[in-house]
PDB file of C-alpha atoms and ligand atoms in Angstrom:
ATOM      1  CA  UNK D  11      74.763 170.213 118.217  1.00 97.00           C
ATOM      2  CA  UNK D  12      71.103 169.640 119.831  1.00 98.00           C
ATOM      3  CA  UNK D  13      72.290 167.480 122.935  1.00 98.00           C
ATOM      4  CA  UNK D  14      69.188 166.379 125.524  1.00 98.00           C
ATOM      5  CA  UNK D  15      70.007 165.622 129.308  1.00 98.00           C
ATOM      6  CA  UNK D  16      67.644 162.484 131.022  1.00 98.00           C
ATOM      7  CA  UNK D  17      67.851 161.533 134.022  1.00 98.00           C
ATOM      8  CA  UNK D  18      66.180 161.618 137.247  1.00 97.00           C
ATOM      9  CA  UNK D  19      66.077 164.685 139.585  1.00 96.00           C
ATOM     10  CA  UNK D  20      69.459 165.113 141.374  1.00 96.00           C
ATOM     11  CA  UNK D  21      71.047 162.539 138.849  1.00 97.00           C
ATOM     12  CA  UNK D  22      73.417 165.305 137.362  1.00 97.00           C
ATOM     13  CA  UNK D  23      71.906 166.716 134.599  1.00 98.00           C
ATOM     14  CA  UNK D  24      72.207 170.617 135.427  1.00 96.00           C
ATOM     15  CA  UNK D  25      76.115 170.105 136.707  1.00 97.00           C
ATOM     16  CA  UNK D  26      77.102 167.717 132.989  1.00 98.00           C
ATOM     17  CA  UNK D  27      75.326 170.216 131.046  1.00 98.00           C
ATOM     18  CA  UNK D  28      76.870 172.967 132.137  1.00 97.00           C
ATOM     19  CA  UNK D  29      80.041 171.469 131.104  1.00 98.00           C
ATOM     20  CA  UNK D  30      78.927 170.611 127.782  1.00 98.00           C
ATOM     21  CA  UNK D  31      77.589 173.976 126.798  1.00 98.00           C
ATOM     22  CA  UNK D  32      81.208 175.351 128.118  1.00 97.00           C
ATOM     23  CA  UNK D  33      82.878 172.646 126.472  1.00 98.00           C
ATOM     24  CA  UNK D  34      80.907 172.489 122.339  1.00 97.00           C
ATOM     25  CA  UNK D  35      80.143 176.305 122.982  1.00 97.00           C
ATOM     26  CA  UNK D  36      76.012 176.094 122.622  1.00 98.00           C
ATOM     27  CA  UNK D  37      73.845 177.721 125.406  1.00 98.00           C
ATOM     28  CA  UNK D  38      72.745 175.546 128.116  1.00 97.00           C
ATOM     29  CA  UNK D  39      68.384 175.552 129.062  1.00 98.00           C
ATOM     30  CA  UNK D  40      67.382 174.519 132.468  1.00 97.00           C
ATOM     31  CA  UNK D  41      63.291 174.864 132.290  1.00 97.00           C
ATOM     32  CA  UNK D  42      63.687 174.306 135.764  1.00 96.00           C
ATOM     33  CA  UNK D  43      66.578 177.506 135.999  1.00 94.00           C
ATOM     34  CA  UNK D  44      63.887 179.770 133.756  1.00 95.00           C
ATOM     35  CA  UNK D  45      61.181 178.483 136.147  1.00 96.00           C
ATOM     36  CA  UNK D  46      62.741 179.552 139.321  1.00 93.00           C
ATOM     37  CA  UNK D  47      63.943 182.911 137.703  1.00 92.00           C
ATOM     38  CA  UNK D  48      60.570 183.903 136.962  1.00 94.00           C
ATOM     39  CA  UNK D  49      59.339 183.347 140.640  1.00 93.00           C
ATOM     40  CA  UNK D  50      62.739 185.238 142.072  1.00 91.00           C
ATOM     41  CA  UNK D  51      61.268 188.103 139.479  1.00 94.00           C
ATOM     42  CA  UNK D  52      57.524 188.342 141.059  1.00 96.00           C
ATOM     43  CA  UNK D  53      56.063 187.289 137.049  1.00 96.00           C
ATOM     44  CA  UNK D  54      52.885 185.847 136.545  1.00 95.00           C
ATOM     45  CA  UNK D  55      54.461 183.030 135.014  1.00 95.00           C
ATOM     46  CA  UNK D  56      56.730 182.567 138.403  1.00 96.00           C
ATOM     47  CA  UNK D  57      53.398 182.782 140.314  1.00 96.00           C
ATOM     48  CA  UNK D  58      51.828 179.643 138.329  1.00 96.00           C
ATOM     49  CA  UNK D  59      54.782 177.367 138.169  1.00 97.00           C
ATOM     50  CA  UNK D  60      55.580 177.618 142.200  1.00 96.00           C
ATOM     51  CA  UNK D  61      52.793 176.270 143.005  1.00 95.00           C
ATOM     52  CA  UNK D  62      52.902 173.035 140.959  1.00 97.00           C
ATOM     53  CA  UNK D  63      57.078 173.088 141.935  1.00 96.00           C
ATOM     54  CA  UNK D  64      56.132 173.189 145.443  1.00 94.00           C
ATOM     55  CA  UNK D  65      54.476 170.511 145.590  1.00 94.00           C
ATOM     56  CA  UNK D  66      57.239 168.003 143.682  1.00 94.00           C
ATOM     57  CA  UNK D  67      54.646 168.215 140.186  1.00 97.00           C
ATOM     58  CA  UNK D  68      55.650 168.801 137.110  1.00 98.00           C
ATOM     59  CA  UNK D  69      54.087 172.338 135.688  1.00 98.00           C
ATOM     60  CA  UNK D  70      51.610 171.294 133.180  1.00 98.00           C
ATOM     61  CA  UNK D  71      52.596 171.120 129.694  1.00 98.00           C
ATOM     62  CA  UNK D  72      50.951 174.464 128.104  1.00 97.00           C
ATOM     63  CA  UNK D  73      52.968 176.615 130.235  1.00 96.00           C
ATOM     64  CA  UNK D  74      56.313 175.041 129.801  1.00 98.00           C
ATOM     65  CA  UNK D  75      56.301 174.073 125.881  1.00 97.00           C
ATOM     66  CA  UNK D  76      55.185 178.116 125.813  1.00 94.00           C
ATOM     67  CA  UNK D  77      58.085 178.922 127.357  1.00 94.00           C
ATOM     68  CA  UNK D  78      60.632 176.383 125.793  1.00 96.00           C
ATOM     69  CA  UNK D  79      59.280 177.176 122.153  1.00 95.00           C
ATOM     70  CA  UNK D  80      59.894 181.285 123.054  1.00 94.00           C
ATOM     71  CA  UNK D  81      63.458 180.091 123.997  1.00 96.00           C
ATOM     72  CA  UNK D  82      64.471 178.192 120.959  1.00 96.00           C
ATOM     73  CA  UNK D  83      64.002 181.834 119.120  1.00 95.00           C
ATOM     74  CA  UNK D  84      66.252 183.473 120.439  1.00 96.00           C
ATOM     75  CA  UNK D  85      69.766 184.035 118.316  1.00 97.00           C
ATOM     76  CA  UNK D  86      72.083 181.734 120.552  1.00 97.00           C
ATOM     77  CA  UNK D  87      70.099 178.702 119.767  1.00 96.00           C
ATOM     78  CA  UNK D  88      71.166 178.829 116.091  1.00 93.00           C
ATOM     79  CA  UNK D  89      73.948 176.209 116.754  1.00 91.00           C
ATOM     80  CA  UNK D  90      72.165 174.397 118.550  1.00 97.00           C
ATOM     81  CA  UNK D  91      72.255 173.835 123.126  1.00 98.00           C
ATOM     82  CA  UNK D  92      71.821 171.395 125.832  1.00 98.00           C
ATOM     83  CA  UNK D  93      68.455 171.287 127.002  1.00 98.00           C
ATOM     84  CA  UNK D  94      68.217 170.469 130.712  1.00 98.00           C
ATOM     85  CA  UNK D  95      64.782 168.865 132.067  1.00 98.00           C
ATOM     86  CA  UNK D  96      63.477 169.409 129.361  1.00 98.00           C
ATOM     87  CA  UNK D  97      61.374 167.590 127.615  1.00 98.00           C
ATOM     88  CA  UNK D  98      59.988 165.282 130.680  1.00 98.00           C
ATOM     89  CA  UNK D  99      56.889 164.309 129.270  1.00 98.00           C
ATOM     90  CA  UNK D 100      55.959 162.265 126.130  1.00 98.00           C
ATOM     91  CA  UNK D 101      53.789 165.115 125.091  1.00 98.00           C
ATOM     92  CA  UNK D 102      57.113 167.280 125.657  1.00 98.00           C
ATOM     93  CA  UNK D 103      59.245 165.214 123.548  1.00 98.00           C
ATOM     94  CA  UNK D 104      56.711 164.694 120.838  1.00 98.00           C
ATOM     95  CA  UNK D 105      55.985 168.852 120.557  1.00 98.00           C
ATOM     96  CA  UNK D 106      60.249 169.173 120.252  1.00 98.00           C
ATOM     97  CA  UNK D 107      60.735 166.622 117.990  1.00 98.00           C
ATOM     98  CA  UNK D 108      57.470 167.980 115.536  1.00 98.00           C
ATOM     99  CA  UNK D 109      58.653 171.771 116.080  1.00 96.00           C
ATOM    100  CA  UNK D 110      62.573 170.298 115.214  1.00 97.00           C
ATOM    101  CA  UNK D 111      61.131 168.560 112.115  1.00 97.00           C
ATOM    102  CA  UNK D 112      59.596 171.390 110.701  1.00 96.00           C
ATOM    103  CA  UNK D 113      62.854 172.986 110.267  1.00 93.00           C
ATOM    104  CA  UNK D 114      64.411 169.808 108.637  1.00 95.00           C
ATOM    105  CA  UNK D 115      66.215 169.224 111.809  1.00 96.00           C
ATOM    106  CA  UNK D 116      66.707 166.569 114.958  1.00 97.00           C
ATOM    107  CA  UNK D 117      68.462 165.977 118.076  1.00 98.00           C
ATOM    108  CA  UNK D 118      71.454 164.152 118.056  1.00 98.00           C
ATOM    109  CA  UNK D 119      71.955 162.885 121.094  1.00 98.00           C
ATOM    110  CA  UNK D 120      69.174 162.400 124.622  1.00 98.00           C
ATOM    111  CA  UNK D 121      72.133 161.284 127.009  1.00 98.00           C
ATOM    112  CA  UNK D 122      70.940 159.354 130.079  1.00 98.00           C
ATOM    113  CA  UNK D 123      72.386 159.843 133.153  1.00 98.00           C
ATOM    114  CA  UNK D 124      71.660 156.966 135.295  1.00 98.00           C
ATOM    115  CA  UNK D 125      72.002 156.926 139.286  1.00 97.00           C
ATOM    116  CA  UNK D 126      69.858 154.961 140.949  1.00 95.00           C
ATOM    117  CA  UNK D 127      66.883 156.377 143.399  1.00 94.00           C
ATOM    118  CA  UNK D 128      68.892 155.291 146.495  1.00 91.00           C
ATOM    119  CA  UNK D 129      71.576 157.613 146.092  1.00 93.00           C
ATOM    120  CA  UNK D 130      69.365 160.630 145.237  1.00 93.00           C
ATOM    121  CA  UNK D 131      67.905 161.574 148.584  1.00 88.00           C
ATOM    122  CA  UNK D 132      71.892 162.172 149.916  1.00 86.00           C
ATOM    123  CA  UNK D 133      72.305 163.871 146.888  1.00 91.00           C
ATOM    124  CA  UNK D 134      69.435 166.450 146.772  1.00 92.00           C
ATOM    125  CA  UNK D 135      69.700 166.505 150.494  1.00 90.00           C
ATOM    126  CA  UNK D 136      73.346 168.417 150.150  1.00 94.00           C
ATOM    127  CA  UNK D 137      72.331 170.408 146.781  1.00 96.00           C
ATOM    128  CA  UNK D 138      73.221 173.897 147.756  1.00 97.00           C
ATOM    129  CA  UNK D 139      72.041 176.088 144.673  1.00 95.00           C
ATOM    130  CA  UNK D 140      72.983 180.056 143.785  1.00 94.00           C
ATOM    131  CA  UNK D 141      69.679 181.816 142.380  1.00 89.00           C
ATOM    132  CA  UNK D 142      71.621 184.609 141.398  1.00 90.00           C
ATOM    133  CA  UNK D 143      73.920 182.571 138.633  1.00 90.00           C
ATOM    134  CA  UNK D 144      72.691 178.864 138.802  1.00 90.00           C
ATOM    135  CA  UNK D 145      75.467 177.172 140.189  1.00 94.00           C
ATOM    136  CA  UNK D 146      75.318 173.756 141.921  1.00 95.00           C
ATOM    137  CA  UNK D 147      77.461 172.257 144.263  1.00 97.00           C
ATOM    138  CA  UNK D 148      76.929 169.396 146.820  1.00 96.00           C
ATOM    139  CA  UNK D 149      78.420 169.960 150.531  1.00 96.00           C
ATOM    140  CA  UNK D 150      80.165 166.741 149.994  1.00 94.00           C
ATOM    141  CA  UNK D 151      80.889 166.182 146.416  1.00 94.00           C
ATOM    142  CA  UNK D 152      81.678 169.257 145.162  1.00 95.00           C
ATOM    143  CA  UNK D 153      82.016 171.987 147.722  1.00 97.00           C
ATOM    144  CA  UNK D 154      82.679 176.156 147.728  1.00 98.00           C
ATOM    145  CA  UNK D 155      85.733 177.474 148.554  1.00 98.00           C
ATOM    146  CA  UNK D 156      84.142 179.065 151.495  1.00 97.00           C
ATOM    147  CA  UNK D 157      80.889 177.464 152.678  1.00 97.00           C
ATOM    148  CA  UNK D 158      77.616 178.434 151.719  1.00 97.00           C
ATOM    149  CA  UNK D 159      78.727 181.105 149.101  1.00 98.00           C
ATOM    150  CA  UNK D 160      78.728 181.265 145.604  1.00 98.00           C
ATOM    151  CA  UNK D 161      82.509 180.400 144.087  1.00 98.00           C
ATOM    152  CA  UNK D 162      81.419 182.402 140.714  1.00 96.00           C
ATOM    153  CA  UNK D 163      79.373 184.983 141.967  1.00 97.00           C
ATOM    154  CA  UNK D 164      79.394 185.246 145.967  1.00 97.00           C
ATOM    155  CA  UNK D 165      75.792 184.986 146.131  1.00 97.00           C
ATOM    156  CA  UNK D 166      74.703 183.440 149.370  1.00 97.00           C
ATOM    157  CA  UNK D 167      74.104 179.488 148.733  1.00 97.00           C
ATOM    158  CA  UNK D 168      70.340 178.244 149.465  1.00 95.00           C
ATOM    159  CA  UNK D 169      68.859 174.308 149.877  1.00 93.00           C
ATOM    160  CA  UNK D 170      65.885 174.564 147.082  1.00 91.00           C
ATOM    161  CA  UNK D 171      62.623 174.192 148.766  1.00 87.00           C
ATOM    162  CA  UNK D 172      61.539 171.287 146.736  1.00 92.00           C
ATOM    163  CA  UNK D 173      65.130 169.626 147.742  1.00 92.00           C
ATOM    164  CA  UNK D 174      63.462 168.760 151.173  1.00 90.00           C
ATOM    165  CA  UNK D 175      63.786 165.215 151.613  1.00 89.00           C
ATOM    166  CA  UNK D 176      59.590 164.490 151.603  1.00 90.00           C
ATOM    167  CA  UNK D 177      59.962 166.391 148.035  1.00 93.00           C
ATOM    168  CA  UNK D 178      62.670 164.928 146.951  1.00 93.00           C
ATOM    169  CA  UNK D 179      60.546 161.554 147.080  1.00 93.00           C
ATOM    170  CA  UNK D 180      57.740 162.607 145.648  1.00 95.00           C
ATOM    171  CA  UNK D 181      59.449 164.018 142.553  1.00 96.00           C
ATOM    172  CA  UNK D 182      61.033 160.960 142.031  1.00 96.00           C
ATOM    173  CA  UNK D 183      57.731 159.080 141.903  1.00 96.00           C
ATOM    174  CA  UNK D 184      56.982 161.839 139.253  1.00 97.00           C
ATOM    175  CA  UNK D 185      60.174 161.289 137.288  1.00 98.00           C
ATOM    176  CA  UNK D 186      59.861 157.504 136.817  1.00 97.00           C
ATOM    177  CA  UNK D 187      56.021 157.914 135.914  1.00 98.00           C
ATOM    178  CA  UNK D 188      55.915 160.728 133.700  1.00 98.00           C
ATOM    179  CA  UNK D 189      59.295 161.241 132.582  1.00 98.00           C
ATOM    180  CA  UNK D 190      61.077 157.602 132.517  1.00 98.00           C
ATOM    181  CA  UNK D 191      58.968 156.599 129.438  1.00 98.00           C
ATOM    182  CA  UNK D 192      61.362 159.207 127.477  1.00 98.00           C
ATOM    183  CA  UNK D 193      64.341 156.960 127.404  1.00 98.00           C
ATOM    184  CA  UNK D 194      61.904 154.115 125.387  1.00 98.00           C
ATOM    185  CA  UNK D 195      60.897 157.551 123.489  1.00 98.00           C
ATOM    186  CA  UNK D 196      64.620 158.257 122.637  1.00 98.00           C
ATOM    187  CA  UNK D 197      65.684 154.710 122.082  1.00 98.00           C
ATOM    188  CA  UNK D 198      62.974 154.174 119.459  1.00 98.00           C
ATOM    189  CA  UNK D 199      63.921 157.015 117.163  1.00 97.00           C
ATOM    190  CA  UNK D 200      68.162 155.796 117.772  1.00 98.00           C
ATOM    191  CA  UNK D 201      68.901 158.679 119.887  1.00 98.00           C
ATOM    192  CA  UNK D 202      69.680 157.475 123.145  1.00 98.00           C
ATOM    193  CA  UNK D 203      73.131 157.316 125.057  1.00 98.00           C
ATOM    194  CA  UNK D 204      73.549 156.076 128.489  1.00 98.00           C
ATOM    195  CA  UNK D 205      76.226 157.397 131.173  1.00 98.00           C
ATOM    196  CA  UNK D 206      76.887 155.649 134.171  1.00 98.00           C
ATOM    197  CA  UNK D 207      76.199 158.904 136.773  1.00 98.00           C
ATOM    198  CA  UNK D 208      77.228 157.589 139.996  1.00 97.00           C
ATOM    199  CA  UNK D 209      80.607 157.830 138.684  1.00 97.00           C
ATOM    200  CA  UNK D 210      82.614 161.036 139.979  1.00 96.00           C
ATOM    201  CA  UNK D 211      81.666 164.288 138.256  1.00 96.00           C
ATOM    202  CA  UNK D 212      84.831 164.606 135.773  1.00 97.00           C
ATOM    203  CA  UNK D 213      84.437 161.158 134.732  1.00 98.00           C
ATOM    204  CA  UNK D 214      80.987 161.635 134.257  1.00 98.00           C
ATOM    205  CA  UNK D 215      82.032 164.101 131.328  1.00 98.00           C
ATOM    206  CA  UNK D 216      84.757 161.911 130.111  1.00 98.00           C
ATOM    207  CA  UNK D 217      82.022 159.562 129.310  1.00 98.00           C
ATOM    208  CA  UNK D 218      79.548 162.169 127.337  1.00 98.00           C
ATOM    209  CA  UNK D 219      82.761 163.418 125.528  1.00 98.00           C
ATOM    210  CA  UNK D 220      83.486 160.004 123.958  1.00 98.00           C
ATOM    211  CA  UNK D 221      79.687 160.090 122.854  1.00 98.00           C
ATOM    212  CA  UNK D 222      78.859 163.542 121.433  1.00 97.00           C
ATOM    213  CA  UNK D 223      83.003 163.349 119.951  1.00 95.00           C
ATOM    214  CA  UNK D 224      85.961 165.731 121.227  1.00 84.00           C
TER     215      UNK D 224
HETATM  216  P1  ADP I 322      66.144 168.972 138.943  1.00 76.50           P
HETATM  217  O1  ADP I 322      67.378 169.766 138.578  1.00 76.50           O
HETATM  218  O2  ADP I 322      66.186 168.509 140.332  1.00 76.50           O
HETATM  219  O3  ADP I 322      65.839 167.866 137.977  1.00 76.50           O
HETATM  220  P2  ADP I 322      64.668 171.149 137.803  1.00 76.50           P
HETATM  221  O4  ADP I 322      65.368 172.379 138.237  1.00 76.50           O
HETATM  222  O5  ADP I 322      64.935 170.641 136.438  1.00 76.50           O
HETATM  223  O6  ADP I 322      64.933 170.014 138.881  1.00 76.50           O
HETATM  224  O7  ADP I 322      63.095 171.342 137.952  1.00 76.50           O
HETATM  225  C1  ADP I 322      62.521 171.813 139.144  1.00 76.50           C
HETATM  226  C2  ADP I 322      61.003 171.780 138.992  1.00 76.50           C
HETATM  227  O8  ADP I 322      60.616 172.664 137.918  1.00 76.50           O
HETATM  228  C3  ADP I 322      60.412 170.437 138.630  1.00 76.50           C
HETATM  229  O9  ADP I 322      60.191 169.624 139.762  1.00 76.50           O
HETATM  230  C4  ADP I 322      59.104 170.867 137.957  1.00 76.50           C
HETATM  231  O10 ADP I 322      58.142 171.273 138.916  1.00 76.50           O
HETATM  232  C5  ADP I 322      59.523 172.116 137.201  1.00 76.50           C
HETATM  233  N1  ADP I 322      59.956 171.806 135.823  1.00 76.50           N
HETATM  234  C6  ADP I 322      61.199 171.973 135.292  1.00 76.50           C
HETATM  235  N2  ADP I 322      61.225 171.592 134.001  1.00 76.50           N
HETATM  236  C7  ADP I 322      59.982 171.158 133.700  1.00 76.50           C
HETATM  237  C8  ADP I 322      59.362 170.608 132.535  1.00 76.50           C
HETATM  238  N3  ADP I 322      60.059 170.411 131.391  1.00 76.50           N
HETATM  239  N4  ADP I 322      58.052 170.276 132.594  1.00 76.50           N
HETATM  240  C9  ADP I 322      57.349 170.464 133.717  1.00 76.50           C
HETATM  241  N5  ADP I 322      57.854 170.951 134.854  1.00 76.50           N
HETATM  242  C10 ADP I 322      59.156 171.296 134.855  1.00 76.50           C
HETATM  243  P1  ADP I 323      70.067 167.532 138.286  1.00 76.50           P
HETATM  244  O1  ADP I 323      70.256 168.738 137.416  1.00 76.50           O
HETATM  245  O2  ADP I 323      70.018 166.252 137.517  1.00 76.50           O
HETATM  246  O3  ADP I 323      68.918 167.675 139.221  1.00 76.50           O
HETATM  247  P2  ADP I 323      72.508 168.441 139.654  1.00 76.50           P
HETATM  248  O4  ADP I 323      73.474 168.623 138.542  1.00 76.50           O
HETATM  249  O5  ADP I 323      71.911 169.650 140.254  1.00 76.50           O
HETATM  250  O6  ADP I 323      71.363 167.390 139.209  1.00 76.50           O
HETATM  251  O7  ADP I 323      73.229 167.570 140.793  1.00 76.50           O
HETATM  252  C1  ADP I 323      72.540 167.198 141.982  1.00 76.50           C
HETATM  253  C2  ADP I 323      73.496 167.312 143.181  1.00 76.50           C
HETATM  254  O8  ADP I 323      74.524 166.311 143.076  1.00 76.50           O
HETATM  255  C3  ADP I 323      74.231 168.640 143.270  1.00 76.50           C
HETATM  256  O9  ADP I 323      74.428 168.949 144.625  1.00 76.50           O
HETATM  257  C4  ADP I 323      75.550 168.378 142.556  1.00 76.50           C
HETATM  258  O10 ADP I 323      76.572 169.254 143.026  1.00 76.50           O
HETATM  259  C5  ADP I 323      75.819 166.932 142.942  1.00 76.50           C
HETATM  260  N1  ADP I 323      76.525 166.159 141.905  1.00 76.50           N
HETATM  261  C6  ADP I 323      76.447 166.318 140.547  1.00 76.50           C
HETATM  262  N2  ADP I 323      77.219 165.410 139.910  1.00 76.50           N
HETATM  263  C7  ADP I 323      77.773 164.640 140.881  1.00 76.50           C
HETATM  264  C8  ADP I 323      78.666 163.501 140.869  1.00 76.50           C
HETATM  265  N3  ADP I 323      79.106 162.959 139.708  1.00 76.50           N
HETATM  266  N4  ADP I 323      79.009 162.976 142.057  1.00 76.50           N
HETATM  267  C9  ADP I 323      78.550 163.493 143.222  1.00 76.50           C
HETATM  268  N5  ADP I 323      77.712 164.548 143.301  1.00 76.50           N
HETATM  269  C10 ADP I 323      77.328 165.124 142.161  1.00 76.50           C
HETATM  270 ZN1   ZN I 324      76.343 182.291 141.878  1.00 76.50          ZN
END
C-alpha cells in the first residue's frame, strides 16, 4: 500500500502516519525526519536544508526529490509506505507520480488531514519532538510519562526551532501557497481522502482505517 499524508504543518501528519506504518506494516518517510537527521549528523546535505528550514521555506525541489528517489530504493519500500510531507509541491507530486508510473504502479490513497490554521499555532507551539527516535507528543494532547523525556527512548524532548510561533506562521503561508494546490492535484487523478483532524488523535485513525480498509 502507497498511502500519502496532506495536510498543513502541525495538522497531524507525522503522529497518523506513524500509526499507519505500525498498523499495514510499510515503513513510514518523513522528508522532514531525513532532513533534520542529516543536520543532527554535520552532512553537507544537513548544512543546505537548515538554512532554507530555518527560515519556514520549503528546501528547493532538486535536493529533496534526490533524496526521496534514493529512499524509494531501498528494500523496505517494496510493499509499499506512508510518505510524510512529502510531496509538497506540484513539481513533487508530478516527479512521484512519473517515477511510480514507470514501474506500472500508483498511489492509492493522498489522505488529507484537515485542521484549520487557527488551531495550528497552539499546536506547534506545544510540539515537543525526540531527535534521537522521532517521536511527537504535544504538552497538552498527548503528553510523556515524565515531562520533557522521550517515552520510547528517554532522549531529552526539544521545541523544533522552526516550531517558534513567528515560524510557525510563515510556514503556513508556505503550505497553503505551495503545497495546498496538491489536494486539487490528488482529487483530479481520484486519489484523495479527507479526515476531519481536529478530531482526537485515536479517532483520527479510526477515520483513515475505514478508508485505506482494516
Ligand atoms: P511538519 O511536520 O511540521 O509538517 P516537516 O518535519 O515535515 O514539518 O518539515 C520541516 C521542514 O523540512 C519544512 O518546513 C521544510 O523546510 C523541510 N521539508 C520537509 N519536507 C519537504 C519537502 N518535501 N520539500 C521541501 N521541503 C521539505
Ligand atoms: P505534522 O506531522 O502534520 O506536522 P504532528 O503529527 O507532528 O503534525 O502533530 C503536531 C502536534 O500536534 C504534535 O505536538 C502532536 O503531538 C499533536 N497532535 C497530533 N495529533 C493530534 C490530535 N488529534 N489532537 C491534538 N494534538 C495532536
Ligand atoms: Zn525518542
Amino acid at each position: 500500500m502507497k498511502v500519502i499524508m496532506l495536510g498543513a504543518p502541525g495538522a497531524g501528519k507525522g503522529t497518523q502516519a506513524k500509526k499507519i506504518a505500525d498498523k499495514y506494516q510499510i515503513p513510514h518517510i518523513s522528508t522532514g525526519d531525513i532532513f533534520r537527521a542529516n543536520i543532527k549528523n554535520g552532512t553537507e546535505l544537513g548544512t543546505k536544508a537548515k538554512a532554507y528550514m530555518d527560515q519556514g521555506l520549503l528546501v528547493p525541489d532538486e535536493l529533496t526529490l534526490e533524496l526521496i528517489m534514493d529512499r524509494f530504493k531501498e528494500p523496505d519500500c517494496k510493499n509499499g509506505y506512508v510518505l510524510d510531507g512529502f510531496p509538497r509541491t506540484i513539481p513533487q507530486a508530478e516527479a512521484l507520480t512519473r517515477a511510480l508510473e514507470e514501474q506500472g504502479e500508483s498511489i492509492d490513497y493522498a489522505v488529507n488531514v484537515e485542521v484549520p490554521d487557527e488551531n495550528i499555532i497552539s499546536r506547534m507551539s506545544g510540539r515537543r519532538a525526540c531527535l534521537s527516535c522521532g517521536a511527537t507528543y504535544h504538552i497538552v494532547h498527548i503528553p510523556t510519562k515524565v515531562e520533557g523525556v522521550c517515552d520510547r527512548c528517554g532522549e531529552k524532548l526539544v521545541l523544533r526551532d522552526d516550531d517558534r510561533p513567528e515560524t510557525v506562521e510563515k510556514r503556513l503561508g508556505v503550505y497553503h501557497s505551495q503545497t495546498q494546490p496538491l489536494i486539487e492535484y490528488y482529487t483530479s487523478q481520484g486519489k484523495l481522502a479527507e479526515v476531519d483532524g481536529t478530531q482526537e488523535m485515536e479517532a483520527v485513525f479510526e477515520a483513515i482505517v475505514k478508508i485505506l480498509g482494516a
